[in-house]
Each structure stands twice: as C-alpha cells, then as structure tokens.
Tab-separated table of C-alpha atoms in Angstrom:
chain	number	residue	atom	x	y	z
A	1	UNK	CA	139.903	195.855	130.207
A	2	UNK	CA	137.272	197.588	128.122
A	3	UNK	CA	133.882	196.141	127.370
A	4	UNK	CA	131.837	197.889	124.738
A	5	UNK	CA	128.172	197.039	124.233
A	6	UNK	CA	125.183	198.575	122.529
A	7	UNK	CA	124.206	200.623	125.555
A	8	UNK	CA	126.601	199.890	128.397
A	9	UNK	CA	130.264	200.675	128.771
A	10	UNK	CA	132.494	199.477	131.537
A	11	UNK	CA	136.157	200.135	132.236
A	12	UNK	CA	138.112	198.247	134.857
A	13	UNK	CA	141.700	199.388	135.264
A	14	UNK	CA	143.153	196.157	136.596
A	15	UNK	CA	146.654	197.203	137.528
A	16	UNK	CA	148.367	197.194	140.872
A	17	UNK	CA	151.977	198.139	141.620
A	18	UNK	CA	153.999	195.129	142.702
A	19	UNK	CA	156.385	195.320	145.632
A	20	UNK	CA	159.958	194.704	144.659
A	21	UNK	CA	162.184	192.534	146.807
A	22	UNK	CA	163.258	194.348	149.914
A	23	UNK	CA	160.119	196.517	150.016
A	24	UNK	CA	157.594	196.093	152.765
A	25	UNK	CA	154.235	197.578	153.605
A	26	UNK	CA	154.271	199.570	156.830
A	27	UNK	CA	150.900	200.234	158.425
A	28	UNK	CA	150.821	203.200	160.731
A	29	UNK	CA	148.684	202.822	163.847
A	30	UNK	CA	145.533	204.922	163.802
A	31	UNK	CA	145.955	208.049	165.855
A	32	UNK	CA	143.294	210.706	166.180
A	33	UNK	CA	144.606	214.260	166.044
A	34	UNK	CA	142.895	217.654	166.259
A	35	UNK	CA	143.604	218.149	162.532
A	36	UNK	CA	141.962	214.840	161.678
A	37	UNK	CA	138.924	215.596	163.833
A	38	UNK	CA	138.584	218.937	162.054
A	39	UNK	CA	138.644	217.218	158.665
A	40	UNK	CA	136.011	214.687	159.730
A	41	UNK	CA	133.815	217.464	161.126
A	42	UNK	CA	134.098	219.509	157.920
A	43	UNK	CA	133.436	216.388	155.873
A	44	UNK	CA	130.295	215.513	157.800
A	45	UNK	CA	128.963	219.011	157.203
A	46	UNK	CA	129.614	218.704	153.454
A	47	UNK	CA	127.897	215.304	153.455
A	48	UNK	CA	124.815	216.781	155.144
A	49	UNK	CA	124.662	219.352	152.342
A	50	UNK	CA	125.156	216.556	149.765
A	51	UNK	CA	128.204	218.369	148.406
A	52	UNK	CA	129.776	215.072	147.478
A	53	UNK	CA	132.427	216.451	145.099
A	54	UNK	CA	133.721	218.850	147.756
A	55	UNK	CA	133.650	216.134	150.430
A	56	UNK	CA	135.493	213.740	148.132
A	57	UNK	CA	138.265	216.275	147.480
A	58	UNK	CA	138.550	216.951	151.208
A	59	UNK	CA	138.828	213.285	152.161
A	60	UNK	CA	141.227	212.415	149.338
A	61	UNK	CA	143.633	215.134	150.386
A	62	UNK	CA	143.268	214.173	154.044
A	63	UNK	CA	144.105	210.508	153.380
A	64	UNK	CA	147.385	211.613	151.821
A	65	UNK	CA	148.205	213.647	154.916
A	66	UNK	CA	146.788	211.131	157.433
A	67	UNK	CA	147.318	207.634	155.948
A	68	UNK	CA	146.027	204.500	157.652
A	69	UNK	CA	143.045	206.133	159.398
A	70	UNK	CA	140.017	203.758	159.248
A	71	UNK	CA	137.472	206.466	160.070
A	72	UNK	CA	138.803	208.648	157.258
A	73	UNK	CA	138.969	205.792	154.757
A	74	UNK	CA	135.394	204.800	155.593
A	75	UNK	CA	134.096	208.323	154.957
A	76	UNK	CA	136.107	208.532	151.735
A	77	UNK	CA	134.653	205.294	150.381
A	78	UNK	CA	131.067	206.177	151.281
A	79	UNK	CA	131.450	209.647	149.792
A	80	UNK	CA	132.853	208.147	146.590
A	81	UNK	CA	129.804	205.869	146.380
A	82	UNK	CA	127.429	208.840	146.669
A	83	UNK	CA	129.467	210.916	144.233
A	84	UNK	CA	129.593	208.155	141.610
A	85	UNK	CA	125.893	207.451	142.003
A	86	UNK	CA	125.041	211.101	141.431
A	87	UNK	CA	127.189	211.167	138.303
A	88	UNK	CA	125.506	208.031	136.933
A	89	UNK	CA	122.004	209.400	137.359
A	90	UNK	CA	123.023	212.788	135.954
A	91	UNK	CA	123.951	210.981	132.720
A	92	UNK	CA	120.962	210.718	130.386
A	93	UNK	CA	122.547	207.768	128.547
A	94	UNK	CA	122.568	205.793	131.804
A	95	UNK	CA	118.968	206.665	132.679
A	96	UNK	CA	117.697	205.799	129.209
A	97	UNK	CA	119.652	202.550	129.131
A	98	UNK	CA	118.361	201.576	132.565
A	99	UNK	CA	114.763	201.757	131.361
A	100	UNK	CA	115.508	199.344	128.518
A	101	UNK	CA	117.605	196.885	130.520
A	102	UNK	CA	115.801	193.703	131.566
A	103	UNK	CA	116.524	191.747	134.722
A	104	UNK	CA	118.195	188.982	132.713
A	105	UNK	CA	120.400	191.413	130.810
A	106	UNK	CA	121.428	193.189	134.017
A	107	UNK	CA	122.247	189.897	135.730
A	108	UNK	CA	124.234	188.783	132.668
A	109	UNK	CA	126.204	192.037	132.875
A	110	UNK	CA	126.983	191.413	136.548
A	111	UNK	CA	128.021	187.859	135.727
A	112	UNK	CA	130.366	189.089	132.990
A	113	UNK	CA	131.915	191.697	135.279
A	114	UNK	CA	132.676	189.312	138.143
A	115	UNK	CA	133.830	186.735	135.597
A	116	UNK	CA	136.355	189.198	134.168
A	117	UNK	CA	137.468	190.078	137.695
A	118	UNK	CA	138.005	186.389	138.452
A	119	UNK	CA	139.964	185.865	135.228
A	120	UNK	CA	142.076	189.006	135.024
A	121	UNK	CA	142.445	190.569	138.455
A	122	UNK	CA	145.890	190.181	139.975
A	123	UNK	CA	144.644	188.976	143.356
A	124	UNK	CA	141.980	186.432	144.295
A	125	UNK	CA	138.868	188.572	144.839
A	126	UNK	CA	137.161	188.675	148.206
A	127	UNK	CA	133.669	187.965	146.914
A	128	UNK	CA	131.996	188.722	150.223
A	129	UNK	CA	133.682	192.131	150.306
A	130	UNK	CA	132.628	192.981	146.733
A	131	UNK	CA	129.013	192.014	147.429
A	132	UNK	CA	129.046	193.958	150.693
A	133	UNK	CA	130.228	197.055	148.853
A	134	UNK	CA	127.373	196.640	146.385
A	135	UNK	CA	124.982	196.390	149.326
A	136	UNK	CA	126.504	199.545	150.796
A	137	UNK	CA	126.009	201.257	147.444
A	138	UNK	CA	122.369	200.187	147.232
A	139	UNK	CA	121.752	201.332	150.813
A	140	UNK	CA	123.321	204.704	149.999
A	141	UNK	CA	121.213	204.958	146.843
A	142	UNK	CA	118.057	204.595	148.928
A	143	UNK	CA	118.944	207.932	150.558
A	144	UNK	CA	119.808	209.723	147.315
A	145	UNK	CA	117.097	211.956	145.773
A	146	UNK	CA	118.245	211.227	142.204
A	147	UNK	CA	117.938	207.462	142.695
A	148	UNK	CA	114.602	207.748	144.492
A	149	UNK	CA	113.186	210.105	141.864
A	150	UNK	CA	113.993	207.788	138.961
A	151	UNK	CA	113.241	204.461	140.641
A	152	UNK	CA	110.982	204.814	143.685
A	153	UNK	CA	108.686	207.769	143.137
A	154	UNK	CA	105.782	207.624	145.587
A	155	UNK	CA	107.221	204.916	147.865
A	156	UNK	CA	107.053	206.067	151.505
A	157	UNK	CA	110.160	206.250	153.682
A	158	UNK	CA	108.935	203.596	156.165
A	159	UNK	CA	108.803	200.927	153.452
A	160	UNK	CA	112.259	201.925	152.243
A	161	UNK	CA	113.656	201.745	155.800
A	162	UNK	CA	112.102	198.296	156.299
A	163	UNK	CA	113.602	197.070	153.032
A	164	UNK	CA	117.004	198.404	154.036
A	165	UNK	CA	116.864	196.377	157.275
A	166	UNK	CA	115.781	193.226	155.435
A	167	UNK	CA	118.563	193.800	152.903
A	168	UNK	CA	121.222	193.933	155.617
A	169	UNK	CA	119.920	190.749	157.240
A	170	UNK	CA	119.788	188.879	153.928
A	171	UNK	CA	123.378	189.672	152.953
A	172	UNK	CA	124.880	189.433	156.444
A	173	UNK	CA	123.629	185.867	156.907
A	174	UNK	CA	124.905	184.571	153.570
A	175	UNK	CA	128.214	182.826	152.975
A	176	UNK	CA	129.715	184.073	149.702
A	177	UNK	CA	132.623	181.821	148.734
A	178	UNK	CA	132.793	182.314	144.975
A	179	UNK	CA	131.339	184.275	142.070
A	180	UNK	CA	128.367	181.909	141.744
A	181	UNK	CA	127.393	182.651	145.338
A	182	UNK	CA	127.806	186.366	144.597
A	183	UNK	CA	125.496	186.137	141.592
A	184	UNK	CA	122.858	184.226	143.567
A	185	UNK	CA	122.834	186.799	146.382
A	186	UNK	CA	122.524	189.728	143.970
A	187	UNK	CA	119.657	187.953	142.208
A	188	UNK	CA	117.878	187.451	145.548
A	189	UNK	CA	118.371	191.099	146.503
A	190	UNK	CA	116.919	192.192	143.145
A	191	UNK	CA	113.822	190.050	143.719
A	192	UNK	CA	113.461	191.353	147.262
A	193	UNK	CA	113.599	194.961	146.056
A	194	UNK	CA	111.047	194.230	143.350
A	195	UNK	CA	108.628	192.520	145.757
A	196	UNK	CA	108.944	194.986	148.635
A	197	UNK	CA	109.344	198.302	146.825
A	198	UNK	CA	108.547	197.746	143.165
A	199	UNK	CA	112.188	198.574	142.429
A	200	UNK	CA	113.215	197.401	138.975
A	201	UNK	CA	115.735	194.544	139.236
A	202	UNK	CA	118.065	196.274	136.749
A	203	UNK	CA	118.393	199.332	139.022
A	204	UNK	CA	119.320	197.095	141.944
A	205	UNK	CA	121.761	194.926	140.008
A	206	UNK	CA	123.599	197.898	138.493
A	207	UNK	CA	124.408	199.153	141.996
A	208	UNK	CA	126.134	195.802	142.562
A	209	UNK	CA	127.916	196.105	139.207
A	210	UNK	CA	129.227	199.487	140.264
A	211	UNK	CA	130.110	198.142	143.701
A	212	UNK	CA	132.113	195.277	142.238
A	213	UNK	CA	134.045	197.573	139.887
A	214	UNK	CA	134.664	200.312	142.426
A	215	UNK	CA	135.460	197.983	145.309
A	216	UNK	CA	138.592	196.443	143.826
A	217	UNK	CA	141.073	199.274	144.364
A	218	UNK	CA	141.534	202.977	143.733
A	219	UNK	CA	142.343	202.360	140.051
A	220	UNK	CA	139.062	200.613	139.134
A	221	UNK	CA	135.664	202.134	138.495
A	222	UNK	CA	132.394	201.801	136.617
A	223	UNK	CA	131.752	204.251	133.775
A	224	UNK	CA	128.487	205.011	132.036
A	225	UNK	CA	128.326	205.319	128.266
A	226	UNK	CA	128.379	209.095	128.528
A	227	UNK	CA	131.396	209.111	130.834
A	228	UNK	CA	133.291	206.762	128.558
A	229	UNK	CA	132.452	208.905	125.533
A	230	UNK	CA	133.893	211.902	127.398
A	231	UNK	CA	137.134	209.982	127.902
A	232	UNK	CA	137.255	209.030	124.228
A	233	UNK	CA	136.672	212.693	123.327
A	234	UNK	CA	139.615	213.719	125.491
A	235	UNK	CA	141.798	211.054	123.915
A	236	UNK	CA	140.716	211.963	120.381
A	237	UNK	CA	140.952	215.680	121.119
A	238	UNK	CA	137.548	216.601	119.687
A	239	UNK	CA	133.875	216.608	120.671
A	240	UNK	CA	130.542	218.326	120.015
A	241	UNK	CA	129.672	220.960	122.601
A	242	UNK	CA	130.404	224.501	123.761
A	243	UNK	CA	134.079	224.227	124.698
A	244	UNK	CA	134.021	225.138	128.400
A	245	UNK	CA	135.350	223.528	131.567
A	246	UNK	CA	133.144	224.000	134.640
A	247	UNK	CA	133.274	223.636	138.390
A	248	UNK	CA	130.562	224.156	140.998
A	249	UNK	CA	131.103	227.244	143.129
A	250	UNK	CA	128.712	229.233	145.348
A	251	UNK	CA	125.491	227.838	143.802
A	252	UNK	CA	126.742	228.684	140.318
A	253	UNK	CA	128.998	227.097	137.713
A	254	UNK	CA	132.333	228.823	137.419
A	255	UNK	CA	134.018	228.836	134.013
A	256	UNK	CA	137.470	227.355	134.611
A	257	UNK	CA	138.594	227.375	130.987
A	258	UNK	CA	137.293	228.321	127.534
A	259	UNK	CA	138.768	226.695	124.437
A	260	UNK	CA	139.924	229.291	121.926
A	261	UNK	CA	137.689	229.440	118.864
A	262	UNK	CA	134.944	227.358	120.507
A	263	UNK	CA	131.246	228.345	120.456
A	264	UNK	CA	131.562	229.611	124.041
A	265	UNK	CA	134.562	231.740	123.080
A	266	UNK	CA	132.700	233.207	120.106
A	267	UNK	CA	129.682	233.947	122.347
A	268	UNK	CA	131.857	236.069	124.647
A	269	UNK	CA	132.129	233.680	127.584
A	270	UNK	CA	135.411	234.113	129.424
A	271	UNK	CA	137.342	232.332	132.152
A	272	UNK	CA	136.035	233.450	135.537
A	273	UNK	CA	132.463	234.024	134.319
A	274	UNK	CA	129.647	232.249	136.167
A	275	UNK	CA	126.729	230.377	134.699
A	276	UNK	CA	123.599	230.821	136.811
A	277	UNK	CA	121.188	229.242	134.330
A	278	UNK	CA	121.400	226.434	131.771
A	279	UNK	CA	118.591	225.424	129.403
A	280	UNK	CA	115.994	227.238	131.476
A	281	UNK	CA	117.113	225.736	134.803
A	282	UNK	CA	118.827	227.501	137.688
A	283	UNK	CA	122.289	226.182	138.488
A	284	UNK	CA	121.282	226.189	142.165
A	285	UNK	CA	119.327	223.021	141.397
A	286	UNK	CA	122.018	221.376	139.245
A	287	UNK	CA	125.192	219.458	139.935
A	288	UNK	CA	128.177	220.001	137.653
A	289	UNK	CA	127.444	216.716	135.882
A	290	UNK	CA	123.765	217.572	135.419
A	291	UNK	CA	124.695	220.927	133.922
A	292	UNK	CA	127.295	219.295	131.670
A	293	UNK	CA	124.633	216.864	130.483
A	294	UNK	CA	122.336	219.788	129.584
A	295	UNK	CA	125.151	221.493	127.698
A	296	UNK	CA	125.609	218.450	125.490
A	297	UNK	CA	123.502	217.836	122.397
A	298	UNK	CA	123.539	217.308	118.688
A	299	UNK	CA	125.748	219.451	116.482
A	300	UNK	CA	123.871	222.550	115.333
A	301	UNK	CA	121.402	222.600	118.239
A	302	UNK	CA	121.174	225.644	120.512
A	303	UNK	CA	121.306	225.948	124.308
A	304	UNK	CA	120.281	228.954	126.411
A	305	UNK	CA	122.756	230.195	129.033
A	306	UNK	CA	122.505	232.873	131.708
A	307	UNK	CA	126.030	234.170	132.342
A	308	UNK	CA	127.426	236.681	134.819
A	309	UNK	CA	130.779	238.487	134.626
A	310	UNK	CA	132.114	239.800	137.932
A	311	UNK	CA	129.470	241.942	139.630
A	312	UNK	CA	127.691	242.650	136.352
A	313	UNK	CA	124.099	241.924	135.454
A	314	UNK	CA	123.127	238.461	134.172
A	315	UNK	CA	123.046	238.230	130.397
A	316	UNK	CA	121.139	235.736	128.259
A	317	UNK	CA	123.099	233.919	125.561
A	318	UNK	CA	121.997	231.480	122.888
A	319	UNK	CA	124.984	229.313	121.976
A	320	UNK	CA	125.053	226.784	119.155
A	321	UNK	CA	126.711	223.453	119.836
A	322	UNK	CA	129.471	222.790	117.333
A	323	UNK	CA	132.392	220.481	116.715
A	324	UNK	CA	135.255	221.557	118.985
A	325	UNK	CA	138.907	220.633	118.513
A	326	UNK	CA	140.939	220.560	121.709
A	327	UNK	CA	144.391	222.067	121.101
A	328	UNK	CA	147.364	219.998	122.232
A	329	UNK	CA	149.134	223.224	123.239
A	330	UNK	CA	146.986	226.025	124.647
A	331	UNK	CA	149.596	228.743	125.066
A	332	UNK	CA	153.065	229.490	123.735
A	333	UNK	CA	155.505	231.842	125.449
A	334	UNK	CA	159.161	232.768	125.174
A	335	UNK	CA	160.703	232.307	128.609
A	336	UNK	CA	163.565	234.604	129.581
C-alpha cells in the first residue's frame, strides 16, 4: 500500500507468507550459548557508541544463526527503532515537514495508517502491541540527540525522565481494544508531552505512526519523503546527485561504488577512497544518512568534498550535482 501526500509518504508492505497444509511452525527453546553472549556483549558496546547501523547488522545476522532468542530479538527491535529514528531526522524533508504539520494533521495521519492496517492487514492487529511499540519508540527518541536537538532544545534531563515515567504509567494502565482506543491514547500522550515538555504534538504522534508501521512485521516500515524518493530513483534508474555509494567506516565515509560517467567519476573519486569532509563538515560528526542528505541538492549546484586516497594527503574537490543515469549492467566480461 502506498500513500502519497503533499509532504508525507508512507509505505506499508502488507504481505506475509502463508503456511501450506502440512507445514508447522517450530519454536526452538531459548538457550544461551557463549557465542550468543558474545554477540550481545558486542551489540551493547555498539549501542553505547550509538553505532546503530553496525549494531543492526550484527543483530540481524545473529538472529539468523540463533533463531528464537528473546533477548536477541529485543535488542534487534530496539536497535531498529534507534536506527530508523536517526534516518528520519537526518532527512531534511522530514524535518521541514514536521515543522509544518499541525496536531490535527498528524493525528489524521495516524488515524489513516491504523485504518489501513485494520482494512488491509492479513491478521487482526494487536492494537495494544502497536501502541506499546510507539511508546517504546518515543521513549527511545527521548535519549536520541537528533530528536532532542530538533524538538526539546533546552529542556533539562530531569523533566524528560519524569515525563518518561508518566508516559509509561499512562499507557500501561490503559485498555486498548480497537483502533479508536489506540487513537485516543496517542492523542493523550501528545497532550501530555506538550504540557510537560513543550514537545510539539506532531513530533510525538509521528513516533506512534512509525511504531505502528514498523511493529507489524519485518516487511513493513515507515518511509520519509526523502527515503521514498530514493526508492523511486532506484526503480527509475536515474537521480540528481554525485553518483556514489557510501558506507560509514573508521570515522570516515568509504566509497563503495562510483557510477561510470557520474560527476564523482569525472572529479576523480574512485572506489576505496574515503570522504573525511562534506559541505564544510567533518564526517566524524555525520552519519551516512546525514552525509547523503548533504550530498543531495538541486541540479547544477556544487558541493565541497574532502577526499583521501589510501595513505595520501586529503584533497579538496568541488563537484557539481548533475543528472545521473544508473546503468542496468555495470560490467561486461567474457567468461572462459
């Protein structure tokens, strides 16, 4: 299901594989092993460093190797919440849209989302579970610097901690039997956040929108306008930008791939190079999504990059953003 609006985009992939006759679901009993304890220990260290992308990759791989482990699944879900939140607030389209979104519009969006879930989802939703995941997302957001910077600048930590306790009590004591109950609870939480912290209701409600979308199954998620545009660009095979694929590595951005003929290719950027500066900012202070957001812009505009090849000296490049066509086939070889 795809909903397209003036400022907000949402995708819910509402598909689940059905069990054929004769198939059964076998749940393995949880069993802690030294390997699992090592994974959890490594994951906790990555979480402390707020390296959410690395922690997410670690937990996802571990759940394939160690299925049916509640402790692992819990860390995976919480890490996904933090990772998704960071990506949302790294997207300028989301931040700009959030400023313009009124409480009524945000609540209408939440109502539409849970209405579509009720109508189209293959199983009867557990409304209490979806609201609880939104509450978990909001609680996690109150620890995240990006959320605090954009929504709660100047609010002291004691007030935030008190609100978090009141939030848990409010939701825990409520019976949520249907989507109307879910909407009422989210509305109350938004008012509580506004009264106690000065938190805009839209910021609160959108955490519950994301929680409802992401809490259905592993195939469903909330996408910002910028993220959805990226998907459309991949489908269409063209976009405006530099033509590079990045990944965070050792406080820099490693160039994973450069599209042939792209502005980055013409500027001399090669696979394996590292970006240590983007648009006047050090990559030490940027996530991959934040850097990608800075690399984007209108066709014809210019961005400053500081690139390093191997052990060489950093070099300053001015690269013009242009229309880039993504080739369907990147390399052709004759195989013996």
